[in-house]
Amino acid sequence: MMDSHLLADHYQRALRADEVLAQIDAHYPAGPTLHQLAPLDQLHIGGVAASARLLKRLNPDTHGKVLDIGAGLGGLMRQGAALGFQMTGLDITHGFSALNRALSSRVKQPDALPLAWVTGDASALPFVDSSFDAVLFQHSLLKMPNAARVISESRRVLRPGGQLVMHEVVSGPNVAHLRYPVPWAASSAHSHLLSLVELTRLLENDDFQLEHIDDWSEMALAWRQRQRQKEQMPRQAVLSPQWVFGERFLTMGKNLVDNLAQGAIKVVEIQASC
Ligand SMILES: C[S@@+](CC[C@H](N)C(=O)[O-])C[C@H]1O[C@@H](n2cnc3c(N)ncnc32)[C@H](O)[C@@H]1O
């Protein structure tokens, strides 16, 4: 098991949950839409569009019961639920699970979304074998020091014929030049990036069959550059990653652009079945 206190501190240190909810209530009294929440709850490169692409890889009729591992504030979960998936979000940072739930109760939706939240560790999943049709990772494996164990656990909770879909950051050819802080790590001691080769090998070791690998790095760089321009505007947006990461996000956001541009990191989508 990991030191969940250290990890929760990384994410909860600057999190202003009560102020976030007050800000949402003040600006969106009828409830925010998924797009309005996105600058806050889609804590990955690519925002809502990346989540939509990821979810397109699954069919809610055949793979409707989905576990989002490292769900964060739940942007992907709510998007999936709106498409008809039954979404369970697991996160080790309890403050995130609690705010994820509070955000879900505020969202403007005609029907209650089929969502469940669990605070727990991806390396010891609190679910019985074969309990999900699909598992998703979106910028969460990069924070996990024991990827092999996490992938074995994912395999265990997937039913035969289940699907694993990832939208992850991996190390690039110039990883030695990686600049910190980045959103998942203040320094190299807290970063657990694998290369694409190492990641696919771990999946194959657990008898996953690779079905699809796509390099999203160029798209990720263009998206991050656009976000960075918005972040530098003098007028503050209603919601932004700074509500989660504080002022240090300005440096993190700049470093993400530089790291993508220099080939220190890559962004990939992977689909595998079991
Ligand atoms: C960068 S955030 C991404 C959140 C979300 N997937 C998204 O894209 O918006 C990484 C998340 O992984 C969670 N996490 C890290 N290690 C974990 C573990 N061992 N088990 C479960 N969640 C973990 C963190 O608490 C955090 O919420």
PDB file of C-alpha atoms and ligand atoms in Angstrom:
ATOM      1  CA  MET A   1       0.000   0.000   0.000  1.00  0.00           C
ATOM      2  CA  MET A   2       1.160   3.557  -0.609  1.00  0.00           C
ATOM      3  CA  ASP A   3       1.534   6.351   1.879  1.00  0.00           C
ATOM      4  CA  SER A   4      -1.905   7.777   1.251  1.00  0.00           C
ATOM      5  CA  HIS A   5      -1.319  10.721   3.629  1.00  0.00           C
ATOM      6  CA  LEU A   6       1.591  12.020   1.565  1.00  0.00           C
ATOM      7  CA  LEU A   7      -0.385  11.576  -1.591  1.00  0.00           C
ATOM      8  CA  ALA A   8      -3.504  13.224  -0.240  1.00  0.00           C
ATOM      9  CA  ASP A   9      -1.341  16.124   0.913  1.00  0.00           C
ATOM     10  CA  HIS A  10      -0.077  16.669  -2.644  1.00  0.00           C
ATOM     11  CA  TYR A  11      -3.637  17.067  -3.879  1.00  0.00           C
ATOM     12  CA  GLN A  12      -5.400  18.475  -0.827  1.00  0.00           C
ATOM     13  CA  ARG A  13      -2.797  21.048   0.238  1.00  0.00           C
ATOM     14  CA  ALA A  14      -4.230  23.868  -1.852  1.00  0.00           C
ATOM     15  CA  LEU A  15      -7.750  22.469  -2.421  1.00  0.00           C
ATOM     16  CA  ARG A  16     -10.363  25.045  -1.374  1.00  0.00           C
ATOM     17  CA  ALA A  17     -13.435  22.819  -1.479  1.00  0.00           C
ATOM     18  CA  ASP A  18     -15.851  25.076   0.432  1.00  0.00           C
ATOM     19  CA  GLU A  19     -14.819  28.112  -1.562  1.00  0.00           C
ATOM     20  CA  VAL A  20     -15.152  26.153  -4.814  1.00  0.00           C
ATOM     21  CA  LEU A  21     -18.721  25.178  -3.966  1.00  0.00           C
ATOM     22  CA  ALA A  22     -19.577  28.759  -2.916  1.00  0.00           C
ATOM     23  CA  GLN A  23     -18.117  30.044  -6.208  1.00  0.00           C
ATOM     24  CA  ILE A  24     -20.204  27.532  -8.205  1.00  0.00           C
ATOM     25  CA  ASP A  25     -23.387  28.359  -6.287  1.00  0.00           C
ATOM     26  CA  ALA A  26     -22.820  32.101  -6.796  1.00  0.00           C
ATOM     27  CA  HIS A  27     -22.128  31.875 -10.543  1.00  0.00           C
ATOM     28  CA  TYR A  28     -24.359  28.974 -11.533  1.00  0.00           C
ATOM     29  CA  PRO A  29     -27.407  29.116  -9.218  1.00  0.00           C
ATOM     30  CA  ALA A  30     -29.384  26.716 -11.463  1.00  0.00           C
ATOM     31  CA  GLY A  31     -26.490  24.233 -11.377  1.00  0.00           C
ATOM     32  CA  PRO A  32     -23.365  24.130 -13.602  1.00  0.00           C
ATOM     33  CA  THR A  33     -23.205  22.264 -16.908  1.00  0.00           C
ATOM     34  CA  LEU A  34     -20.448  19.692 -17.487  1.00  0.00           C
ATOM     35  CA  HIS A  35     -18.631  22.217 -19.711  1.00  0.00           C
ATOM     36  CA  GLN A  36     -18.773  24.921 -17.045  1.00  0.00           C
ATOM     37  CA  LEU A  37     -17.206  22.536 -14.508  1.00  0.00           C
ATOM     38  CA  ALA A  38     -14.514  21.327 -16.927  1.00  0.00           C
ATOM     39  CA  PRO A  39     -11.723  23.798 -16.008  1.00  0.00           C
ATOM     40  CA  LEU A  40     -11.993  22.455 -12.461  1.00  0.00           C
ATOM     41  CA  ASP A  41     -12.939  18.791 -12.740  1.00  0.00           C
ATOM     42  CA  GLN A  42     -11.115  17.601 -15.888  1.00  0.00           C
ATOM     43  CA  LEU A  43      -7.640  17.441 -14.321  1.00  0.00           C
ATOM     44  CA  HIS A  44      -5.814  16.126 -17.372  1.00  0.00           C
ATOM     45  CA  ILE A  45      -4.428  17.414 -20.658  1.00  0.00           C
ATOM     46  CA  GLY A  46      -7.206  17.732 -23.241  1.00  0.00           C
ATOM     47  CA  GLY A  47     -10.260  18.528 -21.094  1.00  0.00           C
ATOM     48  CA  VAL A  48     -13.784  17.490 -22.105  1.00  0.00           C
ATOM     49  CA  ALA A  49     -12.766  16.642 -25.696  1.00  0.00           C
ATOM     50  CA  ALA A  50     -10.160  14.119 -24.496  1.00  0.00           C
ATOM     51  CA  SER A  51     -12.699  12.498 -22.167  1.00  0.00           C
ATOM     52  CA  ALA A  52     -15.247  12.279 -24.996  1.00  0.00           C
ATOM     53  CA  ARG A  53     -12.693  10.519 -27.229  1.00  0.00           C
ATOM     54  CA  LEU A  54     -11.816   8.109 -24.445  1.00  0.00           C
ATOM     55  CA  LEU A  55     -15.455   7.219 -23.756  1.00  0.00           C
ATOM     56  CA  LYS A  56     -16.074   6.642 -27.484  1.00  0.00           C
ATOM     57  CA  ARG A  57     -13.859   3.571 -27.192  1.00  0.00           C
ATOM     58  CA  LEU A  58     -16.569   1.888 -25.084  1.00  0.00           C
ATOM     59  CA  ASN A  59     -20.145   0.892 -25.819  1.00  0.00           C
ATOM     60  CA  PRO A  60     -22.559   1.435 -22.907  1.00  0.00           C
ATOM     61  CA  ASP A  61     -24.719  -1.498 -24.120  1.00  0.00           C
ATOM     62  CA  THR A  62     -21.903  -4.048 -23.880  1.00  0.00           C
ATOM     63  CA  HIS A  63     -19.503  -2.383 -21.395  1.00  0.00           C
ATOM     64  CA  GLY A  64     -21.795  -0.266 -19.261  1.00  0.00           C
ATOM     65  CA  LYS A  65     -20.407  -0.909 -15.792  1.00  0.00           C
ATOM     66  CA  VAL A  66     -17.250   1.189 -15.579  1.00  0.00           C
ATOM     67  CA  LEU A  67     -14.632   1.826 -12.885  1.00  0.00           C
ATOM     68  CA  ASP A  68     -12.708   5.121 -13.163  1.00  0.00           C
ATOM     69  CA  ILE A  69      -9.436   4.577 -11.257  1.00  0.00           C
ATOM     70  CA  GLY A  70      -8.065   7.820  -9.799  1.00  0.00           C
ATOM     71  CA  ALA A  71     -11.295   9.642 -10.632  1.00  0.00           C
ATOM     72  CA  GLY A  72     -10.221  12.961  -9.079  1.00  0.00           C
ATOM     73  CA  LEU A  73     -13.068  15.481  -9.177  1.00  0.00           C
ATOM     74  CA  GLY A  74     -15.126  13.317 -11.537  1.00  0.00           C
ATOM     75  CA  GLY A  75     -15.332  15.156 -14.871  1.00  0.00           C
ATOM     76  CA  LEU A  76     -14.953  11.899 -16.818  1.00  0.00           C
ATOM     77  CA  MET A  77     -17.426  10.106 -14.535  1.00  0.00           C
ATOM     78  CA  ARG A  78     -20.205  12.626 -15.080  1.00  0.00           C
ATOM     79  CA  GLN A  79     -19.550  12.732 -18.826  1.00  0.00           C
ATOM     80  CA  GLY A  80     -19.706   8.916 -18.951  1.00  0.00           C
ATOM     81  CA  ALA A  81     -22.886   8.777 -16.877  1.00  0.00           C
ATOM     82  CA  ALA A  82     -24.547  11.303 -19.221  1.00  0.00           C
ATOM     83  CA  LEU A  83     -23.794   8.865 -22.091  1.00  0.00           C
ATOM     84  CA  GLY A  84     -25.464   5.965 -20.289  1.00  0.00           C
ATOM     85  CA  PHE A  85     -22.519   4.354 -18.470  1.00  0.00           C
ATOM     86  CA  GLN A  86     -22.885   3.310 -14.834  1.00  0.00           C
ATOM     87  CA  MET A  87     -19.804   4.943 -13.346  1.00  0.00           C
ATOM     88  CA  THR A  88     -17.918   4.143 -10.133  1.00  0.00           C
ATOM     89  CA  GLY A  89     -15.087   6.513  -9.246  1.00  0.00           C
ATOM     90  CA  LEU A  90     -12.265   5.331  -6.998  1.00  0.00           C
ATOM     91  CA  ASP A  91      -9.744   7.788  -5.567  1.00  0.00           C
ATOM     92  CA  ILE A  92      -7.237   7.623  -2.733  1.00  0.00           C
ATOM     93  CA  THR A  93      -7.624  11.339  -1.926  1.00  0.00           C
ATOM     94  CA  HIS A  94     -10.719  11.499   0.240  1.00  0.00           C
ATOM     95  CA  GLY A  95     -11.086  15.275  -0.174  1.00  0.00           C
ATOM     96  CA  PHE A  96     -11.393  14.679  -3.933  1.00  0.00           C
ATOM     97  CA  SER A  97     -14.020  11.934  -3.564  1.00  0.00           C
ATOM     98  CA  ALA A  98     -16.065  14.192  -1.262  1.00  0.00           C
ATOM     99  CA  LEU A  99     -15.879  17.203  -3.586  1.00  0.00           C
ATOM    100  CA  ASN A 100     -16.571  14.950  -6.598  1.00  0.00           C
ATOM    101  CA  ARG A 101     -19.793  13.853  -4.917  1.00  0.00           C
ATOM    102  CA  ALA A 102     -20.776  17.419  -3.971  1.00  0.00           C
ATOM    103  CA  LEU A 103     -20.177  18.604  -7.556  1.00  0.00           C
ATOM    104  CA  SER A 104     -22.311  15.753  -8.912  1.00  0.00           C
ATOM    105  CA  SER A 105     -25.222  16.758  -6.698  1.00  0.00           C
ATOM    106  CA  ARG A 106     -25.109  20.309  -8.138  1.00  0.00           C
ATOM    107  CA  VAL A 107     -24.831  19.493 -11.847  1.00  0.00           C
ATOM    108  CA  LYS A 108     -27.766  20.439 -14.035  1.00  0.00           C
ATOM    109  CA  GLN A 109     -29.097  17.115 -15.350  1.00  0.00           C
ATOM    110  CA  PRO A 110     -32.635  16.028 -16.183  1.00  0.00           C
ATOM    111  CA  ASP A 111     -32.186  12.709 -14.356  1.00  0.00           C
ATOM    112  CA  ALA A 112     -29.962  11.678 -11.488  1.00  0.00           C
ATOM    113  CA  LEU A 113     -26.690  10.372 -12.922  1.00  0.00           C
ATOM    114  CA  PRO A 114     -25.759   6.717 -12.172  1.00  0.00           C
ATOM    115  CA  LEU A 115     -22.649   7.443 -10.076  1.00  0.00           C
ATOM    116  CA  ALA A 116     -20.887   5.905  -7.071  1.00  0.00           C
ATOM    117  CA  TRP A 117     -17.799   7.126  -5.177  1.00  0.00           C
ATOM    118  CA  VAL A 118     -15.253   5.073  -3.278  1.00  0.00           C
ATOM    119  CA  THR A 119     -12.181   6.302  -1.399  1.00  0.00           C
ATOM    120  CA  GLY A 120      -9.542   3.600  -1.804  1.00  0.00           C
ATOM    121  CA  ASP A 121      -6.187   2.525  -3.189  1.00  0.00           C
ATOM    122  CA  ALA A 122      -5.806   1.334  -6.792  1.00  0.00           C
ATOM    123  CA  SER A 123      -3.177  -1.179  -5.656  1.00  0.00           C
ATOM    124  CA  ALA A 124      -5.728  -2.949  -3.409  1.00  0.00           C
ATOM    125  CA  LEU A 125      -9.081  -2.433  -5.100  1.00  0.00           C
ATOM    126  CA  PRO A 126     -12.022  -2.874  -2.703  1.00  0.00           C
ATOM    127  CA  PHE A 127     -14.099  -4.830  -5.252  1.00  0.00           C
ATOM    128  CA  VAL A 128     -14.677  -8.530  -5.869  1.00  0.00           C
ATOM    129  CA  ASP A 129     -13.275 -10.269  -8.958  1.00  0.00           C
ATOM    130  CA  SER A 130     -14.979  -9.668 -12.327  1.00  0.00           C
ATOM    131  CA  SER A 131     -17.160  -6.838 -11.045  1.00  0.00           C
ATOM    132  CA  PHE A 132     -16.727  -4.346 -13.928  1.00  0.00           C
ATOM    133  CA  ASP A 133     -17.087  -4.359 -17.730  1.00  0.00           C
ATOM    134  CA  ALA A 134     -14.422  -1.685 -18.163  1.00  0.00           C
ATOM    135  CA  VAL A 135     -11.766   0.233 -16.228  1.00  0.00           C
ATOM    136  CA  LEU A 136     -10.513   3.700 -17.116  1.00  0.00           C
ATOM    137  CA  PHE A 137      -7.303   5.484 -16.176  1.00  0.00           C
ATOM    138  CA  GLN A 138      -7.014   9.154 -16.992  1.00  0.00           C
ATOM    139  CA  HIS A 139      -3.759  10.779 -15.817  1.00  0.00           C
ATOM    140  CA  SER A 140      -3.763   8.672 -12.651  1.00  0.00           C
ATOM    141  CA  LEU A 141      -1.360   5.768 -13.235  1.00  0.00           C
ATOM    142  CA  LEU A 142       1.391   8.414 -13.487  1.00  0.00           C
ATOM    143  CA  LYS A 143       0.962   9.046  -9.770  1.00  0.00           C
ATOM    144  CA  MET A 144       1.221   5.383  -8.762  1.00  0.00           C
ATOM    145  CA  PRO A 145       4.610   3.925  -7.752  1.00  0.00           C
ATOM    146  CA  ASN A 146       3.421   0.312  -8.078  1.00  0.00           C
ATOM    147  CA  ALA A 147       1.982   0.220 -11.599  1.00  0.00           C
ATOM    148  CA  ALA A 148       2.425  -3.565 -11.969  1.00  0.00           C
ATOM    149  CA  ARG A 149       0.268  -4.223  -8.913  1.00  0.00           C
ATOM    150  CA  VAL A 150      -2.328  -1.643 -10.008  1.00  0.00           C
ATOM    151  CA  ILE A 151      -2.623  -3.242 -13.453  1.00  0.00           C
ATOM    152  CA  SER A 152      -3.001  -6.720 -11.906  1.00  0.00           C
ATOM    153  CA  GLU A 153      -5.749  -5.364  -9.689  1.00  0.00           C
ATOM    154  CA  SER A 154      -7.501  -3.824 -12.708  1.00  0.00           C
ATOM    155  CA  ARG A 155      -7.320  -7.173 -14.487  1.00  0.00           C
ATOM    156  CA  ARG A 156      -8.780  -8.932 -11.433  1.00  0.00           C
ATOM    157  CA  VAL A 157     -11.874  -6.705 -11.193  1.00  0.00           C
ATOM    158  CA  LEU A 158     -12.568  -6.885 -14.951  1.00  0.00           C
ATOM    159  CA  ARG A 159     -14.903  -9.602 -16.199  1.00  0.00           C
ATOM    160  CA  PRO A 160     -13.735 -11.839 -19.065  1.00  0.00           C
ATOM    161  CA  GLY A 161     -14.108  -9.760 -22.224  1.00  0.00           C
ATOM    162  CA  GLY A 162     -13.665  -6.581 -20.198  1.00  0.00           C
ATOM    163  CA  GLN A 163     -11.904  -3.506 -21.560  1.00  0.00           C
ATOM    164  CA  LEU A 164      -9.178  -1.287 -20.138  1.00  0.00           C
ATOM    165  CA  VAL A 165      -8.857   2.216 -21.592  1.00  0.00           C
ATOM    166  CA  MET A 166      -6.125   4.662 -20.609  1.00  0.00           C
ATOM    167  CA  HIS A 167      -5.395   8.307 -21.332  1.00  0.00           C
ATOM    168  CA  GLU A 168      -2.015   8.640 -19.655  1.00  0.00           C
ATOM    169  CA  VAL A 169       1.190  10.587 -19.625  1.00  0.00           C
ATOM    170  CA  VAL A 170       4.288   8.488 -20.345  1.00  0.00           C
ATOM    171  CA  SER A 171       7.946   9.439 -20.420  1.00  0.00           C
ATOM    172  CA  GLY A 172       9.248  10.750 -23.739  1.00  0.00           C
ATOM    173  CA  PRO A 173      12.686  10.373 -25.350  1.00  0.00           C
ATOM    174  CA  ASN A 174      13.959  13.474 -23.464  1.00  0.00           C
ATOM    175  CA  VAL A 175      12.623  12.531 -20.035  1.00  0.00           C
ATOM    176  CA  ALA A 176      15.967  13.526 -18.472  1.00  0.00           C
ATOM    177  CA  HIS A 177      14.970  17.156 -19.149  1.00  0.00           C
ATOM    178  CA  LEU A 178      11.589  16.924 -17.413  1.00  0.00           C
ATOM    179  CA  ARG A 179      10.832  20.181 -15.578  1.00  0.00           C
ATOM    180  CA  TYR A 180       9.058  20.212 -12.204  1.00  0.00           C
ATOM    181  CA  PRO A 181       6.663  20.941 -10.670  1.00  0.00           C
ATOM    182  CA  VAL A 182       4.030  19.238 -12.818  1.00  0.00           C
ATOM    183  CA  PRO A 183       0.444  18.623 -11.664  1.00  0.00           C
ATOM    184  CA  TRP A 184       1.235  15.069 -10.535  1.00  0.00           C
ATOM    185  CA  ALA A 185       4.574  15.753  -8.823  1.00  0.00           C
ATOM    186  CA  ALA A 186       6.480  18.536  -7.121  1.00  0.00           C
ATOM    187  CA  SER A 187       9.786  16.858  -7.919  1.00  0.00           C
ATOM    188  CA  SER A 188      11.204  13.743  -9.590  1.00  0.00           C
ATOM    189  CA  ALA A 189      10.922  11.816  -6.291  1.00  0.00           C
ATOM    190  CA  HIS A 190       7.108  11.899  -6.628  1.00  0.00           C
ATOM    191  CA  SER A 191       6.776  11.166 -10.341  1.00  0.00           C
ATOM    192  CA  HIS A 192       6.201   7.602 -11.553  1.00  0.00           C
ATOM    193  CA  LEU A 193       6.129   7.891 -15.317  1.00  0.00           C
ATOM    194  CA  LEU A 194       6.640   4.733 -17.332  1.00  0.00           C
ATOM    195  CA  SER A 195       7.710   4.664 -20.945  1.00  0.00           C
ATOM    196  CA  LEU A 196       5.136   3.419 -23.440  1.00  0.00           C
ATOM    197  CA  VAL A 197       7.173   0.221 -23.875  1.00  0.00           C
ATOM    198  CA  GLU A 198       7.241  -0.420 -20.108  1.00  0.00           C
ATOM    199  CA  LEU A 199       3.522   0.247 -19.809  1.00  0.00           C
ATOM    200  CA  THR A 200       2.482  -2.025 -22.675  1.00  0.00           C
ATOM    201  CA  ARG A 201       4.795  -4.749 -21.333  1.00  0.00           C
ATOM    202  CA  LEU A 202       3.043  -4.593 -17.950  1.00  0.00           C
ATOM    203  CA  LEU A 203      -0.320  -4.924 -19.666  1.00  0.00           C
ATOM    204  CA  GLU A 204       0.840  -7.917 -21.703  1.00  0.00           C
ATOM    205  CA  ASN A 205       2.345  -9.533 -18.579  1.00  0.00           C
ATOM    206  CA  ASP A 206      -1.157  -9.519 -17.122  1.00  0.00           C
ATOM    207  CA  ASP A 207      -2.618 -11.134 -20.248  1.00  0.00           C
ATOM    208  CA  PHE A 208      -4.217  -8.007 -21.599  1.00  0.00           C
ATOM    209  CA  GLN A 209      -4.461  -7.987 -25.401  1.00  0.00           C
ATOM    210  CA  LEU A 210      -3.475  -4.603 -26.798  1.00  0.00           C
ATOM    211  CA  GLU A 211      -6.132  -3.389 -29.215  1.00  0.00           C
ATOM    212  CA  HIS A 212      -5.244   0.216 -29.872  1.00  0.00           C
ATOM    213  CA  ILE A 213      -2.450   2.698 -29.095  1.00  0.00           C
ATOM    214  CA  ASP A 214      -2.594   6.319 -30.175  1.00  0.00           C
ATOM    215  CA  ASP A 215      -0.079   9.109 -29.556  1.00  0.00           C
ATOM    216  CA  TRP A 216      -2.020  12.236 -28.560  1.00  0.00           C
ATOM    217  CA  SER A 217       1.085  14.344 -27.834  1.00  0.00           C
ATOM    218  CA  GLU A 218       0.694  16.901 -30.645  1.00  0.00           C
ATOM    219  CA  MET A 219      -2.958  17.469 -29.835  1.00  0.00           C
ATOM    220  CA  ALA A 220      -2.058  17.685 -26.140  1.00  0.00           C
ATOM    221  CA  LEU A 221       0.580  20.358 -26.785  1.00  0.00           C
ATOM    222  CA  ALA A 222      -1.797  22.471 -28.896  1.00  0.00           C
ATOM    223  CA  TRP A 223      -4.526  22.191 -26.229  1.00  0.00           C
ATOM    224  CA  ARG A 224      -2.168  23.061 -23.371  1.00  0.00           C
ATOM    225  CA  GLN A 225      -0.833  26.082 -25.272  1.00  0.00           C
ATOM    226  CA  ARG A 226      -4.398  27.388 -25.688  1.00  0.00           C
ATOM    227  CA  GLN A 227      -5.116  26.818 -21.998  1.00  0.00           C
ATOM    228  CA  ARG A 228      -1.946  28.623 -21.047  1.00  0.00           C
ATOM    229  CA  GLN A 229      -3.028  31.712 -23.006  1.00  0.00           C
ATOM    230  CA  LYS A 230      -6.330  31.709 -21.112  1.00  0.00           C
ATOM    231  CA  GLU A 231      -4.534  31.272 -17.769  1.00  0.00           C
ATOM    232  CA  GLN A 232      -2.436  34.350 -18.469  1.00  0.00           C
ATOM    233  CA  MET A 233      -5.421  36.608 -19.132  1.00  0.00           C
ATOM    234  CA  PRO A 234      -5.850  39.282 -16.455  1.00  0.00           C
ATOM    235  CA  ARG A 235      -9.550  38.453 -15.927  1.00  0.00           C
ATOM    236  CA  GLN A 236      -9.913  35.374 -13.702  1.00  0.00           C
ATOM    237  CA  ALA A 237     -12.123  32.555 -15.026  1.00  0.00           C
ATOM    238  CA  VAL A 238     -15.018  31.385 -12.797  1.00  0.00           C
ATOM    239  CA  LEU A 239     -13.266  28.027 -12.331  1.00  0.00           C
ATOM    240  CA  SER A 240      -9.709  26.927 -13.032  1.00  0.00           C
ATOM    241  CA  PRO A 241      -7.184  24.288 -11.873  1.00  0.00           C
ATOM    242  CA  GLN A 242      -5.891  26.921  -9.442  1.00  0.00           C
ATOM    243  CA  TRP A 243      -8.820  26.131  -7.140  1.00  0.00           C
ATOM    244  CA  VAL A 244      -7.187  22.712  -6.755  1.00  0.00           C
ATOM    245  CA  PHE A 245      -3.453  23.415  -7.081  1.00  0.00           C
ATOM    246  CA  GLY A 246      -3.222  27.058  -5.977  1.00  0.00           C
ATOM    247  CA  GLU A 247      -0.831  29.571  -7.520  1.00  0.00           C
ATOM    248  CA  ARG A 248       1.724  26.838  -8.259  1.00  0.00           C
ATOM    249  CA  PHE A 249      -0.494  25.740 -11.161  1.00  0.00           C
ATOM    250  CA  LEU A 250       0.836  28.658 -13.227  1.00  0.00           C
ATOM    251  CA  THR A 251       4.312  27.090 -13.137  1.00  0.00           C
ATOM    252  CA  MET A 252       2.904  23.565 -13.526  1.00  0.00           C
ATOM    253  CA  GLY A 253       0.946  24.637 -16.622  1.00  0.00           C
ATOM    254  CA  LYS A 254       4.001  26.277 -18.180  1.00  0.00           C
ATOM    255  CA  ASN A 255       6.146  23.212 -17.433  1.00  0.00           C
ATOM    256  CA  LEU A 256       3.573  20.935 -19.089  1.00  0.00           C
ATOM    257  CA  VAL A 257       3.864  22.963 -22.296  1.00  0.00           C
ATOM    258  CA  ASP A 258       7.676  22.879 -22.155  1.00  0.00           C
ATOM    259  CA  ASN A 259       7.794  19.166 -21.305  1.00  0.00           C
ATOM    260  CA  LEU A 260       5.514  18.286 -24.225  1.00  0.00           C
ATOM    261  CA  ALA A 261       7.383  20.577 -26.610  1.00  0.00           C
ATOM    262  CA  GLN A 262      10.770  19.099 -25.575  1.00  0.00           C
ATOM    263  CA  GLY A 263       9.619  15.472 -25.791  1.00  0.00           C
ATOM    264  CA  ALA A 264      10.171  14.923 -22.042  1.00  0.00           C
ATOM    265  CA  ILE A 265       6.624  13.542 -21.808  1.00  0.00           C
ATOM    266  CA  LYS A 266       4.106  12.056 -24.205  1.00  0.00           C
ATOM    267  CA  VAL A 267       0.345  11.664 -23.943  1.00  0.00           C
ATOM    268  CA  VAL A 268      -1.081   8.356 -25.134  1.00  0.00           C
ATOM    269  CA  GLU A 269      -4.381   6.532 -25.392  1.00  0.00           C
ATOM    270  CA  ILE A 270      -4.302   2.765 -24.942  1.00  0.00           C
ATOM    271  CA  GLN A 271      -7.070   0.197 -25.200  1.00  0.00           C
ATOM    272  CA  ALA A 272      -6.644  -3.409 -24.150  1.00  0.00           C
ATOM    273  CA  SER A 273      -9.028  -6.297 -23.567  1.00  0.00           C
ATOM    274  CA  CYS A 274      -9.006  -9.395 -21.407  1.00  0.00           C
TER     275      CYS A 274
HETATM  276  C1  LIG B   1      -4.088  14.147 -11.947  1.00  0.00           C
HETATM  277  S1  LIG B   1      -5.344  13.494 -10.968  1.00  0.00           S
HETATM  278  C2  LIG B   1      -6.418  12.999 -12.328  1.00  0.00           C
HETATM  279  C3  LIG B   1      -7.861  12.921 -11.901  1.00  0.00           C
HETATM  280  C4  LIG B   1      -8.858  12.529 -12.986  1.00  0.00           C
HETATM  281  N1  LIG B   1      -8.609  11.198 -13.489  1.00  0.00           N
HETATM  282  C5  LIG B   1      -8.890  13.526 -14.097  1.00  0.00           C
HETATM  283  O1  LIG B   1      -8.347  13.225 -15.165  1.00  0.00           O
HETATM  284  O2  LIG B   1      -9.465  14.619 -13.912  1.00  0.00           O
HETATM  285  C6  LIG B   1      -4.708  11.912 -10.370  1.00  0.00           C
HETATM  286  C7  LIG B   1      -5.652  11.272  -9.379  1.00  0.00           C
HETATM  287  O3  LIG B   1      -5.154   9.963  -9.055  1.00  0.00           O
HETATM  288  C8  LIG B   1      -5.440   9.743  -7.682  1.00  0.00           C
HETATM  289  N2  LIG B   1      -4.563   8.650  -7.200  1.00  0.00           N
HETATM  290  C9  LIG B   1      -3.220   8.661  -7.127  1.00  0.00           C
HETATM  291  N3  LIG B   1      -2.767   7.498  -6.612  1.00  0.00           N
HETATM  292  C10 LIG B   1      -3.852   6.725  -6.367  1.00  0.00           C
HETATM  293  C11 LIG B   1      -4.041   5.407  -5.865  1.00  0.00           C
HETATM  294  N4  LIG B   1      -3.007   4.651  -5.490  1.00  0.00           N
HETATM  295  N5  LIG B   1      -5.287   4.928  -5.789  1.00  0.00           N
HETATM  296  C12 LIG B   1      -6.350   5.682  -6.180  1.00  0.00           C
HETATM  297  N6  LIG B   1      -6.239   6.942  -6.649  1.00  0.00           N
HETATM  298  C13 LIG B   1      -5.007   7.462  -6.762  1.00  0.00           C
HETATM  299  C14 LIG B   1      -5.149  11.086  -7.029  1.00  0.00           C
HETATM  300  O4  LIG B   1      -5.716  11.208  -5.746  1.00  0.00           O
HETATM  301  C15 LIG B   1      -5.764  12.032  -8.058  1.00  0.00           C
HETATM  302  O5  LIG B   1      -7.106  12.300  -7.808  1.00  0.00           O
END
